Tab-separated table of C-alpha atoms and ligand atoms in Angstrom:
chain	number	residue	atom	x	y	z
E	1	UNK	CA	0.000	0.000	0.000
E	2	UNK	CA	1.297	3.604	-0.588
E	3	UNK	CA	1.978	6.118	1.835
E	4	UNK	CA	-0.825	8.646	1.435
E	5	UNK	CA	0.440	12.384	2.167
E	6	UNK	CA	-2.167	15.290	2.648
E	7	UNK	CA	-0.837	18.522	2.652
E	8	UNK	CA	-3.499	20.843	3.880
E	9	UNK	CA	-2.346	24.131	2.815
E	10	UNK	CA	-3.429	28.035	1.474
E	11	UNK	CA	-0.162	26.912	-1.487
E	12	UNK	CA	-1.670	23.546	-2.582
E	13	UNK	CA	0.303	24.635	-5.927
E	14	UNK	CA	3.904	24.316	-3.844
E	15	UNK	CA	3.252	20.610	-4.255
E	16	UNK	CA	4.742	18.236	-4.838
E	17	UNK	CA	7.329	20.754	-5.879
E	18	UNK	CA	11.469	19.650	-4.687
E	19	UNK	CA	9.404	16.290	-3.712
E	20	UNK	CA	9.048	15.783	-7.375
E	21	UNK	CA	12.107	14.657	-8.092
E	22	UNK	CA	14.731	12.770	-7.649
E	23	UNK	CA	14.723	10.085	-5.271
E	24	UNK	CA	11.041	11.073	-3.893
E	25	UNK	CA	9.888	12.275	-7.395
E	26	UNK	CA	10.823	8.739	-8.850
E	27	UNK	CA	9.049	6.814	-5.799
E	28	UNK	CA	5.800	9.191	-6.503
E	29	UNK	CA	5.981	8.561	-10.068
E	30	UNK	CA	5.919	4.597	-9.112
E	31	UNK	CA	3.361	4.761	-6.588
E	32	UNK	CA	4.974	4.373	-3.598
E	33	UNK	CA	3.787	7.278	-1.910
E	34	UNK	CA	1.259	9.745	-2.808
E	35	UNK	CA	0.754	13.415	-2.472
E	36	UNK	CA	-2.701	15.109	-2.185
E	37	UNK	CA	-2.163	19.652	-1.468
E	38	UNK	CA	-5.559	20.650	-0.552
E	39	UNK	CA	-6.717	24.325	-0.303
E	40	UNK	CA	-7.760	25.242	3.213
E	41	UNK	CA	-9.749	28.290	1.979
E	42	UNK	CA	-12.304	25.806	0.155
E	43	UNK	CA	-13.396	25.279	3.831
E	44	UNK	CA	-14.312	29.299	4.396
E	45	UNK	CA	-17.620	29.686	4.992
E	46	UNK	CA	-18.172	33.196	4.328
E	47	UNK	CA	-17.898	34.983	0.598
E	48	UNK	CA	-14.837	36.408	0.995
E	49	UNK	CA	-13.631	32.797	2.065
E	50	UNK	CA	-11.267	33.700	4.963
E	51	UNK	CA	-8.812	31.589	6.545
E	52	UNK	CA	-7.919	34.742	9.277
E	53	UNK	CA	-8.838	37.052	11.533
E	54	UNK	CA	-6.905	39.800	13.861
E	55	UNK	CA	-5.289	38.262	17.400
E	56	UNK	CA	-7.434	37.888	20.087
E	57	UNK	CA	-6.005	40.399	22.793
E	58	UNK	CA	-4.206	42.721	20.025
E	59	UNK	CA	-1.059	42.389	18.664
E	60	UNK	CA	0.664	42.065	14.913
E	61	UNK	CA	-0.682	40.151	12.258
E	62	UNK	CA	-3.308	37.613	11.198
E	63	UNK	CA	-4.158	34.210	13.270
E	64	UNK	CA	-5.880	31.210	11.121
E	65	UNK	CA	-9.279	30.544	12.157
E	66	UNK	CA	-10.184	27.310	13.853
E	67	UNK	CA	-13.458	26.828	12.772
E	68	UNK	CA	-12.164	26.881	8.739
E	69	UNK	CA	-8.866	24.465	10.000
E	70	UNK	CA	-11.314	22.487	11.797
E	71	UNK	CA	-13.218	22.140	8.858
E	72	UNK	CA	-10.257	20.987	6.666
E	73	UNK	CA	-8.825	18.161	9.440
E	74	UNK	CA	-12.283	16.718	9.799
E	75	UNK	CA	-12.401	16.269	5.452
E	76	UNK	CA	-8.726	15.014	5.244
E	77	UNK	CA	-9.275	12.506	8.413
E	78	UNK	CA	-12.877	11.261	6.575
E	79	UNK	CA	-10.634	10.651	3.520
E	80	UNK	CA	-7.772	8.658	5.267
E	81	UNK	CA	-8.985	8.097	8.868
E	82	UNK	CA	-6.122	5.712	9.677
E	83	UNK	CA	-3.410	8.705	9.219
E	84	UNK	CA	-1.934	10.733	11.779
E	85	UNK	CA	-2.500	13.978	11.791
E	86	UNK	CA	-0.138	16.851	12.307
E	87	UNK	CA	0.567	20.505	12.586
E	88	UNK	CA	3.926	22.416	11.688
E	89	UNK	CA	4.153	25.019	14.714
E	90	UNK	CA	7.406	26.206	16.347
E	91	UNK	CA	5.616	25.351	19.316
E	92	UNK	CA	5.627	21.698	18.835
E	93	UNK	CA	7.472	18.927	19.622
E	94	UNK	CA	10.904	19.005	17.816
E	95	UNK	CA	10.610	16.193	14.803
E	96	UNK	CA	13.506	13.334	15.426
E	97	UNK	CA	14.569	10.621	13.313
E	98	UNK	CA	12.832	8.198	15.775
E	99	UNK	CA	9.376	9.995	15.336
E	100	UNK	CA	10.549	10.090	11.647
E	101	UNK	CA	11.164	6.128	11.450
E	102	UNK	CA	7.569	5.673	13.014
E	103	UNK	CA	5.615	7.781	10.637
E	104	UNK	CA	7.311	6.169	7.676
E	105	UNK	CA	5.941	2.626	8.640
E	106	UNK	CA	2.795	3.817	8.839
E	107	UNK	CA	-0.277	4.359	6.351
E	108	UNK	CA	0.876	7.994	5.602
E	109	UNK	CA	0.520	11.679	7.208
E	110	UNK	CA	-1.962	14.262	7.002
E	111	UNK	CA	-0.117	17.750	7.736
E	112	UNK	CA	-1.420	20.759	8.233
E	113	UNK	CA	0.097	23.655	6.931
E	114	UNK	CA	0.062	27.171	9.169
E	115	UNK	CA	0.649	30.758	7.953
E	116	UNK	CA	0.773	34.279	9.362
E	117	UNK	CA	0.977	34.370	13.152
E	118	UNK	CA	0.047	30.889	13.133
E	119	UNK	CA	-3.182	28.463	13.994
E	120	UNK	CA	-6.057	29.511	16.910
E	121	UNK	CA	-5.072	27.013	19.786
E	122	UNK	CA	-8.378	25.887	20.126
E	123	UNK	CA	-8.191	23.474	17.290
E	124	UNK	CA	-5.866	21.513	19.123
E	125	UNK	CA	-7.640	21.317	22.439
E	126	UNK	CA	-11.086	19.915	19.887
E	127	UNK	CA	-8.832	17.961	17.360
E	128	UNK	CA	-6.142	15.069	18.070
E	129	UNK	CA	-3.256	16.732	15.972
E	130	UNK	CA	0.107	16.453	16.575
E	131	UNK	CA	2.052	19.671	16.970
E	132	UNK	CA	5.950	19.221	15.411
E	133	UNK	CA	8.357	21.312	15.160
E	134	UNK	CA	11.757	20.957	12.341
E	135	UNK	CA	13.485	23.129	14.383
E	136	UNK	CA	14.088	26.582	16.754
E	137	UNK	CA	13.544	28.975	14.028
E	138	UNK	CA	10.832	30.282	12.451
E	139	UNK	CA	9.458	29.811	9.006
E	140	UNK	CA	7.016	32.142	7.428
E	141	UNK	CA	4.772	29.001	6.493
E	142	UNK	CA	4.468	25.257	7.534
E	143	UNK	CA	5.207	24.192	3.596
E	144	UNK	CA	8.465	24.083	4.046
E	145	UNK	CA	8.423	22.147	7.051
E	146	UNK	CA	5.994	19.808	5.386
E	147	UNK	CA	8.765	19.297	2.671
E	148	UNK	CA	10.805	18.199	5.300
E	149	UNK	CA	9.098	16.110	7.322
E	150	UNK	CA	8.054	14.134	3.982
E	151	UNK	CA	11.557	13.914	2.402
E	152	UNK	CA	12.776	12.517	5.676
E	153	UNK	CA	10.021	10.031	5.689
E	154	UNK	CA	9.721	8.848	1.845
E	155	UNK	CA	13.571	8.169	1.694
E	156	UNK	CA	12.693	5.040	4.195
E	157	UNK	CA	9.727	3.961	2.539
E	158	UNK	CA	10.432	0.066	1.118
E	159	UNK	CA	12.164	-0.026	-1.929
E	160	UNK	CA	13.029	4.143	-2.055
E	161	UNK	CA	16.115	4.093	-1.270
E	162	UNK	CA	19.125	2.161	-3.597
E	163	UNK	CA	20.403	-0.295	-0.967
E	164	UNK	CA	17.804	-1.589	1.958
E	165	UNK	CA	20.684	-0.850	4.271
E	166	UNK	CA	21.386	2.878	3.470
E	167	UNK	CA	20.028	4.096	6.103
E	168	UNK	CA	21.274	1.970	8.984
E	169	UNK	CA	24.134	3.533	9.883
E	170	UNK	CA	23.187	7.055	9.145
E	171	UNK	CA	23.056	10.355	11.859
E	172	UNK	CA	20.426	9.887	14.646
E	173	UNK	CA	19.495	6.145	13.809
E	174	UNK	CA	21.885	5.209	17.088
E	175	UNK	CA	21.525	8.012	18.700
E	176	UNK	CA	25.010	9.204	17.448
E	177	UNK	CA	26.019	11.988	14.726
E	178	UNK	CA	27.934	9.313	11.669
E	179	UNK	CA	31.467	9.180	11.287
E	180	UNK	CA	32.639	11.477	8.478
E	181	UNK	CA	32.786	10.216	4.951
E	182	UNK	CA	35.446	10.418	2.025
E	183	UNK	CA	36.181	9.372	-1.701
E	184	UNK	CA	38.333	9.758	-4.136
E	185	UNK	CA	40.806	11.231	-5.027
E	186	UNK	CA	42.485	10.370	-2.574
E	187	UNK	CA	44.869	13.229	-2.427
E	188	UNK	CA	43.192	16.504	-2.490
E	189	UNK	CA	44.731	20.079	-1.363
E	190	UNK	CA	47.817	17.998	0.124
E	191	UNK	CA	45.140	16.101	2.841
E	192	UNK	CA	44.232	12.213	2.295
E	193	UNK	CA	41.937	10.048	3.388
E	194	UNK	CA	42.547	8.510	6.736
E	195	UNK	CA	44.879	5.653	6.424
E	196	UNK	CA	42.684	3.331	8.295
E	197	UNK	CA	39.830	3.868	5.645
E	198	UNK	CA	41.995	2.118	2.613
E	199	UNK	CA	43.388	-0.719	4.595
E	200	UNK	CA	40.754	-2.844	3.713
E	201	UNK	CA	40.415	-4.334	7.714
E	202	UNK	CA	36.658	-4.145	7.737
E	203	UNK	CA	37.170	-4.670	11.791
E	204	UNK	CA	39.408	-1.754	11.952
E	205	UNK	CA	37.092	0.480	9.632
E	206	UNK	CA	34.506	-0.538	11.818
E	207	UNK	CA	36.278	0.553	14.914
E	208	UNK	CA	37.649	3.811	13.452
E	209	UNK	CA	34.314	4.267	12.651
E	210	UNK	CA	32.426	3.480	16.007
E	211	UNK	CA	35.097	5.843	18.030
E	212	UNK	CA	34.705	9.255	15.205
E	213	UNK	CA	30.860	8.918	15.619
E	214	UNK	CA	30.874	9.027	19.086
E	215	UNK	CA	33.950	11.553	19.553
E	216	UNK	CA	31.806	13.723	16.448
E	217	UNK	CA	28.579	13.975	18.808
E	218	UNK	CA	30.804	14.357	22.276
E	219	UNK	CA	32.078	17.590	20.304
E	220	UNK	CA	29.553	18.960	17.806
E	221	UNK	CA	26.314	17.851	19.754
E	222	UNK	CA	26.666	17.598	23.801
E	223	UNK	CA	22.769	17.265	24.025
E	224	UNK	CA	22.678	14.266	21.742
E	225	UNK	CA	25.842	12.266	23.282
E	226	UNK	CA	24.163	13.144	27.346
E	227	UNK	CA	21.035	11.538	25.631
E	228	UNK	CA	22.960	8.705	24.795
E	229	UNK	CA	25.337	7.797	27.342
E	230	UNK	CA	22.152	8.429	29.649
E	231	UNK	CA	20.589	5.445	27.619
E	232	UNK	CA	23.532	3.646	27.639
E	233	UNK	CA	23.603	3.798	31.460
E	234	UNK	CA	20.609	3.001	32.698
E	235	UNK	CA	19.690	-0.960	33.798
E	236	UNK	CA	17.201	-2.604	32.104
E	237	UNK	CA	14.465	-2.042	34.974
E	238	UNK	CA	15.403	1.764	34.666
E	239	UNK	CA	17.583	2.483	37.702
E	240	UNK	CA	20.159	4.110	36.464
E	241	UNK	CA	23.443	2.756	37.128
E	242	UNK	CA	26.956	4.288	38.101
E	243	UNK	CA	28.548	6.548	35.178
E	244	UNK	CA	31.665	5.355	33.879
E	245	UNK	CA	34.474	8.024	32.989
F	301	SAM	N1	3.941	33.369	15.471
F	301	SAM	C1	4.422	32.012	15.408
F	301	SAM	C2	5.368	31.757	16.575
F	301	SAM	O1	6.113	32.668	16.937
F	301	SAM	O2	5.383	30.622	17.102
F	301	SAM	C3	5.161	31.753	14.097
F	301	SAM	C4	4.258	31.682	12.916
F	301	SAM	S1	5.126	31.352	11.417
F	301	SAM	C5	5.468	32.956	10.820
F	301	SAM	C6	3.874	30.764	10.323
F	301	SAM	C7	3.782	29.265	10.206
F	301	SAM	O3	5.011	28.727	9.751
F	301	SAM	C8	3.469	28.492	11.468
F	301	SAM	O4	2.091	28.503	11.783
F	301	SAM	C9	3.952	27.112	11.114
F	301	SAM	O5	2.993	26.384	10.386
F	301	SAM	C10	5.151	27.396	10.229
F	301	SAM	N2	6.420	27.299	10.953
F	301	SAM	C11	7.251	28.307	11.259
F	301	SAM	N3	8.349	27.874	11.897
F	301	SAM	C12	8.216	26.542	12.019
F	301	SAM	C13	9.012	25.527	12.617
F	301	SAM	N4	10.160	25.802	13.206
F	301	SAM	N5	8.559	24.256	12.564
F	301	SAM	C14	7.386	23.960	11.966
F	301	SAM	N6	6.586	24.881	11.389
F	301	SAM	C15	6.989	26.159	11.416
């Protein structure tokens, strides 16, 4: 069965758009996944079919109504009531590779799309929606997180990606950042490859591996390796045990 994708959105024409090509354009073109934009000002109810109205309280900008969203989750859910459905918001929970891997084996994704000052909050008190974020910045529209969310998720759909174990090894699946990768030539600018890497010792490339991925996240991402290591450290019933240096 294919992944069904329904982009909610006020830019259904931004669709399928980078996602049509390449690697995810080729899977869509073979029915692996499929990709549905729908305008969320068909669900306006009045003639001038509005999405917005001013902030509650004052302020700058436009907030999108939650009747009209409402209106638009409850259509896309009727359509594909098995999918989960979620909302880009800086104010959600940060998207992760894990999160990633588990919306990939699913049925597909239903994402809703926000713009201006973002969505009225009572949607998601009256609507089970999941609110992710891709990151702590902010985008003037969820599109582009929609892009990635999907990218990250078609790549692991069966048969996507060239080799079924591409994506073993790769950042975040073990919690770690991956060791850095070369090719040829192998001298460039007067610096080489490490020696290690065209020994041919699968053990040792292994090992030289293992010990740059986890000396790569010690450095370049503290949160990640505490994350780890707290993982790593803690029994199976969930005491956690004594932290070796
Ligand atoms: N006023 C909002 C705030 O400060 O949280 C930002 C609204 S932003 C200009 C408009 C829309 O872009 C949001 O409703 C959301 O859909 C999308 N967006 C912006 N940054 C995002 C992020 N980091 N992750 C996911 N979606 C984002």
């Amino acid at each position: 069965m294919s992944f069904a994708a329904t982009i909610l959105t006020l830019y259904p024409e931004m669709f399928p758009g980078p996602l049509g090509i390449s690697l995810a354009g080729r899977a869509l073109a073979e029915g692996k996944w499929s990709c549905e934009p729908i305008q969320i000002r068909d669900f306006a109810t009045d003639k001038h079919r509005s999405v917005d109205d001013t902030p509650a309280g004052g302020g700058a900008g436009m907030v999108m109504r939650a009747d009209v969203l409402a209106s638009a989750v409850d259509d896309a859910v009727a359509r594909h009531p098995e999918v989960p459905v979620l909302a880009m918001t800086p104010r959600g929970k940060p998207l992760t590779q894990a999160r990633v891997r588990a919306l990939a084996s699913g049925p597909g994704v239903t994402i809703l799309c926000g713009r201006f000052e973002g969505m009225d909050e009572r949607l998601f008190e009256a609507r089970p929606i999941e609110e992710v974020s891709i990151g702590d910045y902010v985008l003037s529209g969820g599109e582009m997180g929609a892009f990635v969310l999907l990218d990250a998720c078609i790549r692991l759909l069966p048969g996507v990606m060239g080799a079924p174990s591409s994506g073993d090894e790769e950042s975040f699946e073990s919690g770690l950042l991956e060791y850095p990768q070369y090719t040829r030539p192998q001298l460039w600018e007067g610096r080489t490859i490490p020696e290690v890497l065209r020994s041919g010792d699968h053990a040792k490339v292994e090992a030289w591996r293992k010990s740059r991925s986890e000396a790569d996240t010690r450095s370049r991402r503290p949160d990640l390796w505490e994350r780890h290591e707290g993982a790593r450290v803690q029994s199976p019933s969930g005491a956690r045990l004594k932290k070796k240096d």
